[in-house]
Coordinates of C-alpha atoms and ligand atoms in Angstrom, one line a residue:
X1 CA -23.1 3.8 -1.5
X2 CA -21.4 6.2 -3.3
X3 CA -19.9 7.4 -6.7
X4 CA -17.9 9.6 -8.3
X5 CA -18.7 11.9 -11.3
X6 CA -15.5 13.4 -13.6
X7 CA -15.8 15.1 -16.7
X8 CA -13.1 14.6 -18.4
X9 CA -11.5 15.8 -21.0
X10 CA -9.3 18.8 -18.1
X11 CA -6.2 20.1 -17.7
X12 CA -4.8 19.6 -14.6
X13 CA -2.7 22.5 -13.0
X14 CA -0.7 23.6 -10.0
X15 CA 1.0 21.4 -6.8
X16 CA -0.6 18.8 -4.7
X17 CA 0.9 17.9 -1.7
X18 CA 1.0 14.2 -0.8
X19 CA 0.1 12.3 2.5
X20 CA 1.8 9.6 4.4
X21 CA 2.1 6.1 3.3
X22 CA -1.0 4.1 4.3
X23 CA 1.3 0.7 4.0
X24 CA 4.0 1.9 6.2
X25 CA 1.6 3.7 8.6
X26 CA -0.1 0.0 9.5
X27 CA 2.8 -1.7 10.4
X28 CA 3.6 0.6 12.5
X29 CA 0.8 1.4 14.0
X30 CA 1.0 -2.6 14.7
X31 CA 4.3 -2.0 16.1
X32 CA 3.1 0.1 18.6
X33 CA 2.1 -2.8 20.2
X34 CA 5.7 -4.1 20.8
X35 CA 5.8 -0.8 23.1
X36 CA 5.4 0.0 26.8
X37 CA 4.8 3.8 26.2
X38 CA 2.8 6.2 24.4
X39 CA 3.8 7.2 21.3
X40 CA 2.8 10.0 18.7
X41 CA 2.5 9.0 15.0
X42 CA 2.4 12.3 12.5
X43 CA 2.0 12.8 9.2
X44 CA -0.9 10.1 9.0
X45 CA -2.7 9.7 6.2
X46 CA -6.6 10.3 6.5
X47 CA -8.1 7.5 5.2
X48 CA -10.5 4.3 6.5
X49 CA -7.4 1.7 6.5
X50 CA -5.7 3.5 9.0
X51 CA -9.3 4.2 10.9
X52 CA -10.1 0.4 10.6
X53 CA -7.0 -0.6 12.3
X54 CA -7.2 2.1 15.1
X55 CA -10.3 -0.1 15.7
X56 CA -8.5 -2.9 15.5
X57 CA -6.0 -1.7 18.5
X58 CA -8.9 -0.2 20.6
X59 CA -10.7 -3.8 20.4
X60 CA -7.4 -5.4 21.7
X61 CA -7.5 -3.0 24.7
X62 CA -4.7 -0.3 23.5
X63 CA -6.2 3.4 23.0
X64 CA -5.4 6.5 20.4
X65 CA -6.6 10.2 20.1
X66 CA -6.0 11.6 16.8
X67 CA -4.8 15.1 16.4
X68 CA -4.6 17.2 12.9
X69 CA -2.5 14.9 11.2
X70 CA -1.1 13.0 14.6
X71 CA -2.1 9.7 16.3
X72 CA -1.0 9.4 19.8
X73 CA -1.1 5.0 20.5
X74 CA -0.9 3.9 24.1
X75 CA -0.5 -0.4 24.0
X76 CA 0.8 -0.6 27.6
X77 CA -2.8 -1.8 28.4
X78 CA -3.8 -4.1 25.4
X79 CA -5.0 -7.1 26.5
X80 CA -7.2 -9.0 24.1
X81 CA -5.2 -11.5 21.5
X82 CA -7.9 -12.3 19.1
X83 CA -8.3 -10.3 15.7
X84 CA -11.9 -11.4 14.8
X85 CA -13.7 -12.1 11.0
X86 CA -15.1 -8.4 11.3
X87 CA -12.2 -6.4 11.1
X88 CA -9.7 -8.6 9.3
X89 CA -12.6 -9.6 6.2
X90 CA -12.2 -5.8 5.6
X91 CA -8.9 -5.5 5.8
X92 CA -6.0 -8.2 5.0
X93 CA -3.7 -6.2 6.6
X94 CA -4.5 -6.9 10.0
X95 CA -2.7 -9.9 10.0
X96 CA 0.2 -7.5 10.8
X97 CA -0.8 -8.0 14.2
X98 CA 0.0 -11.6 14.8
X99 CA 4.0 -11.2 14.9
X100 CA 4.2 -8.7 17.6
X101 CA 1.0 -10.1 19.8
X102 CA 2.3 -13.5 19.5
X103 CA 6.2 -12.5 20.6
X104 CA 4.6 -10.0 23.7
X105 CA 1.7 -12.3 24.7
X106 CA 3.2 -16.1 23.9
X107 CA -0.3 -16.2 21.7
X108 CA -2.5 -14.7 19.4
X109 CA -5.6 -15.3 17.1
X110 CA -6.2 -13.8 14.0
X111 CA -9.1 -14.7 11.3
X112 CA -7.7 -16.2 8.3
X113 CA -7.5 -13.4 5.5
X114 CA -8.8 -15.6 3.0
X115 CA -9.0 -14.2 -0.7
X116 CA -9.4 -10.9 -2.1
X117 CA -10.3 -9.2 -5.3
X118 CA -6.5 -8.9 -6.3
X119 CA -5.8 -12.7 -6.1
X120 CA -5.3 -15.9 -3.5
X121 CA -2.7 -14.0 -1.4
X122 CA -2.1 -16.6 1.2
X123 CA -0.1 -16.1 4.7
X124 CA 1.9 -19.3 4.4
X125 CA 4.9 -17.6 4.8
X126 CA 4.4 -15.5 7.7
X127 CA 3.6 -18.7 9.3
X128 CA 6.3 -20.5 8.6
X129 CA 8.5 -18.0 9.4
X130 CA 7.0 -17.9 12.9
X131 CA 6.8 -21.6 13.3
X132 CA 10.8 -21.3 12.6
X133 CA 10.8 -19.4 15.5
X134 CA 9.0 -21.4 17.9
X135 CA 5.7 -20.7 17.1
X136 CA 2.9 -23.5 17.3
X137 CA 0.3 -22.6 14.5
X138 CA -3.3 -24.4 13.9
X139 CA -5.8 -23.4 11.8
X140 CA -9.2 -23.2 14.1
X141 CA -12.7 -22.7 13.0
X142 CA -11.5 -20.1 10.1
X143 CA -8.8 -18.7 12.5
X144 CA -5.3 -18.8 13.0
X145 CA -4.3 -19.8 16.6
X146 CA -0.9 -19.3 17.2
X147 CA 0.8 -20.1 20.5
X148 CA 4.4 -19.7 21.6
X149 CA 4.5 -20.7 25.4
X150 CA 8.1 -20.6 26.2
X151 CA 8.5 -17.6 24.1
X152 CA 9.8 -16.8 20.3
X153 CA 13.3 -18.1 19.8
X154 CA 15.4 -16.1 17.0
X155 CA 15.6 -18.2 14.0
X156 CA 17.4 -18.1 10.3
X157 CA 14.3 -17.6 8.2
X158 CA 15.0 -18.1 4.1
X159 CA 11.6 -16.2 2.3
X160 CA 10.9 -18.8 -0.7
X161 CA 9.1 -15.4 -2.4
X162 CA 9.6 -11.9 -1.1
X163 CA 6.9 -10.8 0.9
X164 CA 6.3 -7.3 2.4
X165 CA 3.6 -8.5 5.0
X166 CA 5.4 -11.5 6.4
X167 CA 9.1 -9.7 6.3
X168 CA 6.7 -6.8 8.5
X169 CA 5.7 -9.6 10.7
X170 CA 8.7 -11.8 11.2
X171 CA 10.8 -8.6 12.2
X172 CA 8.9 -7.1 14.9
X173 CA 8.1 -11.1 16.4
X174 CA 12.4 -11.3 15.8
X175 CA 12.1 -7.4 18.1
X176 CA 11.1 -9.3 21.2
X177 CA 11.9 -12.6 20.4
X178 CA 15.2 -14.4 22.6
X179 CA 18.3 -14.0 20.7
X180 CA 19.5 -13.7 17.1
X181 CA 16.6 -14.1 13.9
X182 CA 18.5 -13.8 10.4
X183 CA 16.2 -12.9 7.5
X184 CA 17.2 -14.0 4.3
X185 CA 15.4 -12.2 0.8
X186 CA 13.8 -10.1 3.6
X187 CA 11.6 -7.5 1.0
X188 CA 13.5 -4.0 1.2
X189 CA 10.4 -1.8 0.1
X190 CA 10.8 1.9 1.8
X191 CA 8.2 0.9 4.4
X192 CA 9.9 -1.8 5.5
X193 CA 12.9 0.4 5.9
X194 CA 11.1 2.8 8.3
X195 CA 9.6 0.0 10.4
X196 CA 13.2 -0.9 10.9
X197 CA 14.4 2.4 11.3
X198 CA 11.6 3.4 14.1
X199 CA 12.7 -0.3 16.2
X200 CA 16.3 0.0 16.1
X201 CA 15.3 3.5 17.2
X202 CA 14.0 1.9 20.2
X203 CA 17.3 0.2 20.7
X204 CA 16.9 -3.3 19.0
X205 CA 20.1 -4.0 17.4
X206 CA 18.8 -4.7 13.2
X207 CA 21.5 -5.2 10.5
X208 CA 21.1 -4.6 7.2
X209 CA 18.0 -2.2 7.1
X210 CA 17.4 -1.7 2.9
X211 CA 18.8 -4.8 2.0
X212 CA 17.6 -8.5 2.0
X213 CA 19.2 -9.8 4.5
X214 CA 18.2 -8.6 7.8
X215 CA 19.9 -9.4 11.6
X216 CA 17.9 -8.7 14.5
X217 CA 18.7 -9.1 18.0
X218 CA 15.4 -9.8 19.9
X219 CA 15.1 -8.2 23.4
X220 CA 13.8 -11.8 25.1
X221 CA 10.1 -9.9 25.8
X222 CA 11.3 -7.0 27.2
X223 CA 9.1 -4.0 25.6
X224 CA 10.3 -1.5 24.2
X225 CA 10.5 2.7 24.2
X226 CA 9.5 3.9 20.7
X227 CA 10.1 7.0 19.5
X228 CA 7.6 9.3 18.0
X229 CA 8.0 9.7 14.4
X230 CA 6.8 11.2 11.2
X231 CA 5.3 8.4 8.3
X232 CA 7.4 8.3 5.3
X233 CA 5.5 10.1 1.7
X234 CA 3.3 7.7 -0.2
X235 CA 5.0 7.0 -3.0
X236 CA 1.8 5.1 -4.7
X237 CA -0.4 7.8 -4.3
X238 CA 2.5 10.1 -5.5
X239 CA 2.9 8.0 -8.4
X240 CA -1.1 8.0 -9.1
X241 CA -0.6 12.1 -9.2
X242 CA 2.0 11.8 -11.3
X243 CA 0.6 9.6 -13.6
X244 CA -2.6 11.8 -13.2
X245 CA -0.3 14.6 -15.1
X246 CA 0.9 12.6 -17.5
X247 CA -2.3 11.2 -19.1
X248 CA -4.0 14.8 -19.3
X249 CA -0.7 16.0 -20.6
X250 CA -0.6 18.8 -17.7
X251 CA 2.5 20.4 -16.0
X252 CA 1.8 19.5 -12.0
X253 CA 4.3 19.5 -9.4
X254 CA 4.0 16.8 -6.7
X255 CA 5.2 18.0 -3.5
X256 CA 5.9 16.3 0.2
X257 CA 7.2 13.2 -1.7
X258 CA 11.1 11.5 -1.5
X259 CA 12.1 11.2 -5.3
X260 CA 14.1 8.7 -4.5
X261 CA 11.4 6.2 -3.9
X262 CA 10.0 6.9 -6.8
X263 CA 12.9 6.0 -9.5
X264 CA 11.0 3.3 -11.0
X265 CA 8.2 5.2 -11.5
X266 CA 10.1 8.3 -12.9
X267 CA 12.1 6.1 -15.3
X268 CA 9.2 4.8 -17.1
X269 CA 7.8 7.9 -17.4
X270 CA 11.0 9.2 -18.9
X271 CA 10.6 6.0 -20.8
X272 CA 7.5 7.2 -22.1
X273 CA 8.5 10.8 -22.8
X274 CA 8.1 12.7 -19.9
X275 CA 10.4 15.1 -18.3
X276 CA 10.5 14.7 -14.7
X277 CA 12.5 17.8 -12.8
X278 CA 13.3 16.6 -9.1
X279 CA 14.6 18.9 -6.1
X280 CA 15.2 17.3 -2.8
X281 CA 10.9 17.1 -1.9
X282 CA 9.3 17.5 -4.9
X283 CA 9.0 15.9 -8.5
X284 CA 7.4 18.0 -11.7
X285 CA 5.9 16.0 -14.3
X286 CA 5.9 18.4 -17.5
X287 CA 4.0 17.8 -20.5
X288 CA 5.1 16.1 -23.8
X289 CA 4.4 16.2 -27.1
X290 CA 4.2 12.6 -27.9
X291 CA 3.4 9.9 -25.3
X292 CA 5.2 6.7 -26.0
X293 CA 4.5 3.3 -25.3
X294 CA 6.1 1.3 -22.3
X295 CA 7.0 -2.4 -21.1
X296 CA 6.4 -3.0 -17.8
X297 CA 6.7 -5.9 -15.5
X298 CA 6.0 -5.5 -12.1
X299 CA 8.1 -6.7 -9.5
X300 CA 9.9 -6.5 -5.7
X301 CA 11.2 -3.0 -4.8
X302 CA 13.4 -1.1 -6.3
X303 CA 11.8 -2.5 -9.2
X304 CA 8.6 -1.6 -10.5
X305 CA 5.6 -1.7 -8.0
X306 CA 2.4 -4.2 -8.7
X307 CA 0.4 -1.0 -7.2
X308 CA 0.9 1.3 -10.1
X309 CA 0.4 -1.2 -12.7
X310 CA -3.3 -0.1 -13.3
X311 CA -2.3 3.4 -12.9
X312 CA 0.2 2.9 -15.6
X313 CA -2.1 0.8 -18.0
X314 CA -4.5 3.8 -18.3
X315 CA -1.8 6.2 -19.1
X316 CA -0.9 3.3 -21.7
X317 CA -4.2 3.8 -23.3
X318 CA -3.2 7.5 -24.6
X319 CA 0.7 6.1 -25.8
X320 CA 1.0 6.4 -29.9
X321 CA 1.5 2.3 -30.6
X322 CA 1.5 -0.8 -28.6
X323 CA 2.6 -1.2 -24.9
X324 CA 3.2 -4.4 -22.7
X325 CA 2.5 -5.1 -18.9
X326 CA 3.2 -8.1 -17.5
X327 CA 2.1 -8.6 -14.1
X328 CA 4.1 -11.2 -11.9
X329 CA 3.0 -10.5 -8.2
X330 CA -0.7 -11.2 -8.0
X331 CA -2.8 -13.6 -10.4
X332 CA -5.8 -11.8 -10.7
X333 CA -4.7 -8.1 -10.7
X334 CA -6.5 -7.3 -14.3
X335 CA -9.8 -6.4 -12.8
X336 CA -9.7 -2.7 -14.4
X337 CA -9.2 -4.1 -17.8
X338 CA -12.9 -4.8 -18.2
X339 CA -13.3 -1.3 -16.7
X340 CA -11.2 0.0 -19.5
X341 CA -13.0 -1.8 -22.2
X342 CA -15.5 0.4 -21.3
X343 CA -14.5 3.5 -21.3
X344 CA -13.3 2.5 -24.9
X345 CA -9.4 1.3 -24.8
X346 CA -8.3 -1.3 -26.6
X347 CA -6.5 -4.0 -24.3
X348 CA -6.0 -7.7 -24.7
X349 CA -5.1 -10.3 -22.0
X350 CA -2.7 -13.4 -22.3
X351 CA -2.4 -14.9 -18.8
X352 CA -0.3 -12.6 -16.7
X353 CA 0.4 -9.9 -19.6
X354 CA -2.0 -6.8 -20.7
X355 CA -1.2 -5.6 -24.1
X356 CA -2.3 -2.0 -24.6
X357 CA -3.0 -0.5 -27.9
X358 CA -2.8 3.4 -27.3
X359 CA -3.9 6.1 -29.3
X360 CA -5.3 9.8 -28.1
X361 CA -8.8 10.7 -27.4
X362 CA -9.6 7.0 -27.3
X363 CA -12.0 7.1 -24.4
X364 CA -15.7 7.7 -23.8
X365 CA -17.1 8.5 -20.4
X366 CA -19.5 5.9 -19.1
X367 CA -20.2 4.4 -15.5
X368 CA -17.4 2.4 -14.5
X369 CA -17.0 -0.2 -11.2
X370 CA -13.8 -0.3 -9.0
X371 CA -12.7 -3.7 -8.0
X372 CA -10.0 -3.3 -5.6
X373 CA -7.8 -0.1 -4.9
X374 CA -5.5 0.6 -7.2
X375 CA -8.0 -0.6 -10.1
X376 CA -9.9 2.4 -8.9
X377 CA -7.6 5.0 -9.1
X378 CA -6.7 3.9 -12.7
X379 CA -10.5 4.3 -13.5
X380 CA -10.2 7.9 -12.0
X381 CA -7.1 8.8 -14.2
X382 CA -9.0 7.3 -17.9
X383 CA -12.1 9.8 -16.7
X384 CA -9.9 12.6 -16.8
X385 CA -9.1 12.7 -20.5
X386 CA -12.4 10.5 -21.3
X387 CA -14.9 12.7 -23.2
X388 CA -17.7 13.5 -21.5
X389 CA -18.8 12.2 -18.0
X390 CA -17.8 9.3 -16.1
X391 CA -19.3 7.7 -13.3
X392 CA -17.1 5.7 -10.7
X393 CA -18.8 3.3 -8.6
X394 CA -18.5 1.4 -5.1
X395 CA -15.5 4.6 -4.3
X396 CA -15.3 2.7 -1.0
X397 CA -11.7 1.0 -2.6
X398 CA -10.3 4.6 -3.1
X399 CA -11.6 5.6 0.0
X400 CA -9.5 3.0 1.9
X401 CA -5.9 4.0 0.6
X402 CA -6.4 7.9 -1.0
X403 CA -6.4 10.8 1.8
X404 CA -8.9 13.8 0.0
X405 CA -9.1 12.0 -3.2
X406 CA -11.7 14.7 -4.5
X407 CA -10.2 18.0 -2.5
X408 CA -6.8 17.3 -3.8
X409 CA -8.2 16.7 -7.7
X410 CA -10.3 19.8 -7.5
X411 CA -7.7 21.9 -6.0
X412 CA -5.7 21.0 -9.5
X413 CA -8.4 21.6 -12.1
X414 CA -10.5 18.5 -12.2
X415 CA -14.1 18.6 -12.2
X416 CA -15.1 15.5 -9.7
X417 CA -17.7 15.1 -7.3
X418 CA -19.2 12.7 -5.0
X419 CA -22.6 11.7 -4.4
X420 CA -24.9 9.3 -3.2
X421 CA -26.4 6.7 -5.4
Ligands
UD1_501 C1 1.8 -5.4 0.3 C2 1.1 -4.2 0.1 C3 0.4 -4.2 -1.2 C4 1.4 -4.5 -2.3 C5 2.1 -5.8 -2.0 C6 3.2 -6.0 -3.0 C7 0.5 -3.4 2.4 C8 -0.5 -3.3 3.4 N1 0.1 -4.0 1.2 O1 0.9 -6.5 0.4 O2 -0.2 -2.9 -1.4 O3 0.6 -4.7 -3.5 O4 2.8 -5.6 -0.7 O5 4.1 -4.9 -3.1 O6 1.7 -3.1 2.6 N2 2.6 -14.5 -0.7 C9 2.5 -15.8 -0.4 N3 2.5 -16.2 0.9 C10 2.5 -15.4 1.9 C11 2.6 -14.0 1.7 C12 2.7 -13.6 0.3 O7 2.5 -16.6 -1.3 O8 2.5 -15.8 3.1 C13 2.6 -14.0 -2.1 C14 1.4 -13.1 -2.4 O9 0.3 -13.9 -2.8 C15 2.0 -12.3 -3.6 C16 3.5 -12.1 -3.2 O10 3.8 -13.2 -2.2 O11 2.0 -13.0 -4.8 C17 3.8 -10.8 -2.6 O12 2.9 -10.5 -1.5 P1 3.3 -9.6 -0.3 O13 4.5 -8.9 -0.6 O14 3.2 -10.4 1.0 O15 2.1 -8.6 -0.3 P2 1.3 -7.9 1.0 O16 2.2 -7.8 2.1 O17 0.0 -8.7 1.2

């Protein structure tokens, strides 16, 4: 396995430029599979998410060549239903395949998810959504078999909770499904957005794109012609730069990015007292002389995202006074804290809310473990302005969601390496 090693205590200078978003490239790569042709996929972002679901389509029969930055997908030939334990244990996300293999085939297996470090995360709702449209579902020696043998029918489908996976899923099963599926407190996250964008592209009628109630008019099985498009910036791992800035207190300017998918992100860094100067691709955190403390809850999109909490509870740790996070998406998405605690800051837990008691040059270097993703990157951020040297463990978490993570901190002043244990 291997680790990272920081020493901290840097000034982080210059631009970084930031790749596309790994959670709207795999629903779209899954949409490929609602398409008869080829299509090319650029601005993808180089990490083992996006190479474990490649593997995912090539098991199902479709193929891909990557090129620089482009992946070209050909589905026309996919032919296997089943998403086995081996791929979808490593990644939850491959449940994104059931929608639009179910609505092309009339079936589709996929291992259940199961838990993860994060929390339960269940996929009731993507299955009741489907079963609203037609779909038979049983649960199978740890898998999911779904069957629909007279095809999906469109469907009104009311979300009890807003989910970004099972709105994914429901809309491209509603792309081939026969006639009208209404989606109410559909999520509106800018990844959903494109996934819509790039199938009413392909000429399936979808009202409503960006809002939470979506109207799609299915095309009864009849594949479609994609486009080939560009993925949209990723605004978590600008966000992890950006905070990256504001804890060492450096003047960085975070290019490739759209500032406006980032608003929640600048405002509570304005909140803490950060300027933030924006131009039409780029954002500029600039140093301050006083970082404040900061209430956060975490919520749906445009609100603030559960997937910078950790990144934002580490800047916390170098605020003047008390902040608050409260964290209402995922039970169990603390697991940094006891990371933190390490490395020196003072945090206490009450259920769902962290309260962090900040103070400068707080933190010691010291190995650390990451849990899950986003726990990871918040470890990398405290090493910065730790003193001394921190070592990251099991970096297979950051490796799964952050393109370069070392080339991209070294090119801006941080001393990081990897190495083997
Ligand atoms: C996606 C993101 C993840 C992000 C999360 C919330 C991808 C690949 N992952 O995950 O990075 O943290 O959105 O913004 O895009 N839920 C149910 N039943 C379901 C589905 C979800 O109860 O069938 C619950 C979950 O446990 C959670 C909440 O709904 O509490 C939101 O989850 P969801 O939006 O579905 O997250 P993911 O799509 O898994």
């Amino acid at each position: 396995m291997e680790y990272l090693k920081i020493i901290g205590e840097t000034n982080l200078s210059g631009e970084v430029k930031i790749s596309g978003a790994k959670n709207a490239a795999l629903p779209l790569i899954a949409a490929t599979i609602l398409a008869k042709n080829e299509i090319s996929i650029c601005n993808m972002p180089n990490v083992v998410d996006i190479n474990t679901f490649l593997k995912l389509i090539d098991k199902l029969g479709g193929t891909f060549k990557k090129e620089n930055d482009c992946i070209k997908i050909d589905t026309s030939k996919l032919h296997n239903t089943t998403a086995t334990y081996d791929i979808v244990k490593t990644m939850r996300a491959s449940i994104l395949v059931l929608g639009p293999i179910l609505a092309r085939f009339g079936h589709c297996e996929v291992s259940l998810p199961g838990g993860c470090a994060i929390g339960q995360r269940p996929v009731d709702l993507h299955l009741k959504a489907l079963e609203a449209m037609g779909a038979v579902i049983k649960i199978n020696h740890g898998y999911i078999e779904a069957s629909a043998p007279n095809g999906l029918k469109g469907a009104k489908i009311v979300f009890d909770k807003v989910t970004v996976g099972g709105t994914e899923n429901t809309v491209m099963a509603a792309a081939l499904a026969d006639g009208e599926t209404t989606i109410i407190n559909a999520a509106k996250e800018p990844e959903i957005v494109q996934l819509c964008e790039i199938i009413r592209n392909a000429g399936v009628s979808i009202e409503g794109i960006g809002t939470s109630k979506l109207i799609i008019q299915g095309t009864n099985k009849e594949l479609l012609n994609i486009k080939d498009f560009d993925v949209i910036p990723d605004r978590i791992e600008a966000g992890t730069y950006m905070c990256a800035a504001a804890i060492t207190n450096s003047k960085l300017k975070i290019n490739k990015v759209i500032p406006l998918h980032l608003e929640a992100i600048i405002s509570k860094l304005e909140e803490m007292n950060f300027e933030i100067l924006q131009d039409e691709n780029s954002v500029t955190v600039m140093p301050t002389d006083e970082i404040k403390p900061v209430n956060i809850v975490t919520t749906e999109y445009p609100g603030f995202p559960t997937d910078m909490q950790a990144q934002f509870m580490a800047l916390a740790t170098q605020a003047k006074g008390t902040s608050t996070i409260d964290e209402r998406l995922f039970e169990n998405r603390f697991m940094h804290v006891s990371e933190l605690l390490r490395l020196g800051a003072d945090i206490h837990l009450n259920g769902n809310i962290a309260t962090i008691n900040g103070s400068k040059n707080t933190l010691n270097g010291t190995d650390v473990m990451a849990t899950d993703l986003r726990a990871s990157s918040a470890l990398v951020l405290s090493a910065l302005v730790a003193q001394g040297e921190t070592s990251i463990h099991r970096i297979y978490h950051l490796d799964r969601g952050y393109e370069d993570l070392e080339g991209k901190f070294s090119n801006i002043g941080a001393n990081v390496a990897r190495f083997k244990e």
